[in-house]
Amino acid sequence: MSKRVLTEFNLNDYDNNMYTKVFDKSTSSPLSIIQEPDLQYQDRIQYLFVTSSDRDTGAYPNPNHYAIKFPKEFKNIKEIELVNIILPDKNNITGEPYLLLKIDEIDDVMVSNNIHIAESFAFLALANPTTTGGFITIDKRVHENTPKVYTTPKASLDRMTISITDRLGSPWNFGADTPVPTKALQNTLVFRIVTLEKKRDPLGVRNVY
């Protein structure tokens, strides 16, 4: 092989490998970024149901305070709202002006001169029970759902530590539960969770080689 041919081969081989462009952003940007210069987000609404009957009764013997691990992790949370709550009609609960729902993982929801309301996630004005000694829900004529809106989305949430208290911040006594939860003493909460997900234009038909 002549010197001229060998020189040309080496130059072509250098150009083909593009050594100087390995870390050049113009040639090494991920394809998804090149295709999506104007990435947008869209709301996804999901409903979370939490019940005290599935708590760890060894760690949390009373249904007025417990922690629940979710079956999935919520990410990029924009908004969390209590839609409804079902409580046992026990211990003259209807004689209370209201109860309070506290969630350790979520704060700064309500503003009040009352410290117990200010530290709560939701203000629970109660409706009449379905039957005496049965269950009771939120009075929608009085209660307006109070969502927690995040200006900067909350990165993730995979559990809640819940407390249900009276107006003075003391845990409400629904009655003595058992290791196998008694149905008549359990509470159920329904949350509406809005998360942000990437919005992508549908990809066109592409040939596969």
PDB file of C-alpha atoms in Angstrom, residues 2-87:
ATOM      1  CA  SER A   2       1.406   3.383  -1.026  1.00  0.00           C
ATOM      2  CA  LYS A   3       2.084   6.108   1.517  1.00  0.00           C
ATOM      3  CA  ARG A   4      -0.571   8.349  -0.093  1.00  0.00           C
ATOM      4  CA  VAL A   5      -3.256   5.652   0.099  1.00  0.00           C
ATOM      5  CA  LEU A   6      -2.363   4.842   3.703  1.00  0.00           C
ATOM      6  CA  THR A   7      -2.557   8.530   4.672  1.00  0.00           C
ATOM      7  CA  GLU A   8      -6.003   8.914   3.071  1.00  0.00           C
ATOM      8  CA  PHE A   9      -7.219   5.746   4.826  1.00  0.00           C
ATOM      9  CA  ASN A  10      -6.123   7.030   8.222  1.00  0.00           C
ATOM     10  CA  LEU A  11      -7.797  10.393   7.687  1.00  0.00           C
ATOM     11  CA  ASN A  12     -11.059   8.777   6.621  1.00  0.00           C
ATOM     12  CA  ASP A  13     -10.981   6.393   9.566  1.00  0.00           C
ATOM     13  CA  TYR A  14     -10.493   9.343  11.943  1.00  0.00           C
ATOM     14  CA  ASP A  15     -13.428  11.240  10.431  1.00  0.00           C
ATOM     15  CA  ASN A  16     -15.732   8.207  10.545  1.00  0.00           C
ATOM     16  CA  ASN A  17     -15.115   7.674  14.245  1.00  0.00           C
ATOM     17  CA  MET A  18     -15.775  11.374  14.972  1.00  0.00           C
ATOM     18  CA  TYR A  19     -13.511  11.440  18.002  1.00  0.00           C
ATOM     19  CA  THR A  20     -13.834  15.204  18.446  1.00  0.00           C
ATOM     20  CA  LYS A  21     -17.639  15.042  18.484  1.00  0.00           C
ATOM     21  CA  VAL A  22     -18.156  12.401  21.146  1.00  0.00           C
ATOM     22  CA  PHE A  23     -19.006  14.996  23.799  1.00  0.00           C
ATOM     23  CA  ASP A  24     -20.489  17.565  21.422  1.00  0.00           C
ATOM     24  CA  LYS A  25     -24.062  18.308  22.623  1.00  0.00           C
ATOM     25  CA  SER A  26     -25.180  19.011  19.079  1.00  0.00           C
ATOM     26  CA  THR A  27     -24.480  15.401  18.108  1.00  0.00           C
ATOM     27  CA  SER A  28     -24.910  13.505  21.388  1.00  0.00           C
ATOM     28  CA  SER A  29     -28.267  14.818  22.690  1.00  0.00           C
ATOM     29  CA  PRO A  30     -30.779  12.041  23.441  1.00  0.00           C
ATOM     30  CA  LEU A  31     -33.158  11.535  20.541  1.00  0.00           C
ATOM     31  CA  SER A  32     -36.207  12.091  22.746  1.00  0.00           C
ATOM     32  CA  ILE A  33     -34.993  15.596  23.620  1.00  0.00           C
ATOM     33  CA  ILE A  34     -34.346  16.458  19.979  1.00  0.00           C
ATOM     34  CA  GLN A  35     -37.838  15.286  19.049  1.00  0.00           C
ATOM     35  CA  GLU A  36     -39.499  17.065  22.019  1.00  0.00           C
ATOM     36  CA  PRO A  37     -38.013  20.557  22.325  1.00  0.00           C
ATOM     37  CA  ASP A  38     -41.277  21.903  23.795  1.00  0.00           C
ATOM     38  CA  LEU A  39     -42.060  19.255  26.401  1.00  0.00           C
ATOM     39  CA  GLN A  40     -45.400  19.833  28.140  1.00  0.00           C
ATOM     40  CA  TYR A  41     -47.218  18.236  31.063  1.00  0.00           C
ATOM     41  CA  GLN A  42     -50.817  17.153  31.526  1.00  0.00           C
ATOM     42  CA  ASP A  43     -52.919  16.427  34.607  1.00  0.00           C
ATOM     43  CA  ARG A  44     -53.693  12.860  35.597  1.00  0.00           C
ATOM     44  CA  ILE A  45     -56.467  12.403  38.168  1.00  0.00           C
ATOM     45  CA  GLN A  46     -56.416   9.341  40.423  1.00  0.00           C
ATOM     46  CA  TYR A  47     -58.494   8.383  43.455  1.00  0.00           C
ATOM     47  CA  LEU A  48     -56.889   6.935  46.560  1.00  0.00           C
ATOM     48  CA  PHE A  49     -58.971   4.933  49.060  1.00  0.00           C
ATOM     49  CA  VAL A  50     -57.506   4.497  52.536  1.00  0.00           C
ATOM     50  CA  THR A  51     -59.099   2.366  55.253  1.00  0.00           C
ATOM     51  CA  SER A  52     -58.114   1.785  58.861  1.00  0.00           C
ATOM     52  CA  SER A  53     -59.099  -1.878  58.597  1.00  0.00           C
ATOM     53  CA  ASP A  54     -55.894  -2.605  56.650  1.00  0.00           C
ATOM     54  CA  ARG A  55     -53.522  -0.978  59.136  1.00  0.00           C
ATOM     55  CA  ASP A  56     -50.893  -2.811  61.200  1.00  0.00           C
ATOM     56  CA  THR A  57     -52.900  -3.281  64.403  1.00  0.00           C
ATOM     57  CA  GLY A  58     -49.751  -4.285  66.277  1.00  0.00           C
ATOM     58  CA  ALA A  59     -48.172  -0.902  65.645  1.00  0.00           C
ATOM     59  CA  TYR A  60     -51.450   1.049  65.569  1.00  0.00           C
ATOM     60  CA  PRO A  61     -54.058  -0.604  67.816  1.00  0.00           C
ATOM     61  CA  ASN A  62     -56.558   2.276  67.553  1.00  0.00           C
ATOM     62  CA  PRO A  63     -58.310   3.295  64.309  1.00  0.00           C
ATOM     63  CA  ASN A  64     -57.954   6.997  65.166  1.00  0.00           C
ATOM     64  CA  HIS A  65     -54.214   6.972  64.378  1.00  0.00           C
ATOM     65  CA  TYR A  66     -52.361   4.817  61.869  1.00  0.00           C
ATOM     66  CA  ALA A  67     -49.946   4.769  58.949  1.00  0.00           C
ATOM     67  CA  ILE A  68     -50.680   3.237  55.570  1.00  0.00           C
ATOM     68  CA  LYS A  69     -48.182   2.335  52.838  1.00  0.00           C
ATOM     69  CA  PHE A  70     -49.644   2.765  49.353  1.00  0.00           C
ATOM     70  CA  PRO A  71     -49.508  -0.036  46.773  1.00  0.00           C
ATOM     71  CA  LYS A  72     -47.932   2.505  44.396  1.00  0.00           C
ATOM     72  CA  GLU A  73     -45.923   5.702  44.662  1.00  0.00           C
ATOM     73  CA  PHE A  74     -47.461   8.958  43.435  1.00  0.00           C
ATOM     74  CA  LYS A  75     -44.967  11.282  41.726  1.00  0.00           C
ATOM     75  CA  ASN A  76     -45.019  14.925  40.625  1.00  0.00           C
ATOM     76  CA  ILE A  77     -48.050  15.691  42.767  1.00  0.00           C
ATOM     77  CA  LYS A  78     -49.874  18.891  41.883  1.00  0.00           C
ATOM     78  CA  GLU A  79     -52.889  18.617  44.185  1.00  0.00           C
ATOM     79  CA  ILE A  80     -54.327  16.428  46.979  1.00  0.00           C
ATOM     80  CA  GLU A  81     -57.923  16.729  48.124  1.00  0.00           C
ATOM     81  CA  LEU A  82     -60.120  14.870  50.616  1.00  0.00           C
ATOM     82  CA  VAL A  83     -63.292  13.925  48.736  1.00  0.00           C
ATOM     83  CA  ASN A  84     -65.079  12.055  51.508  1.00  0.00           C
ATOM     84  CA  ILE A  85     -64.608  10.230  54.783  1.00  0.00           C
ATOM     85  CA  ILE A  86     -66.737   7.550  56.415  1.00  0.00           C
ATOM     86  CA  LEU A  87     -66.612   7.410  60.211  1.00  0.00           C
TER      87      LEU A  87
END
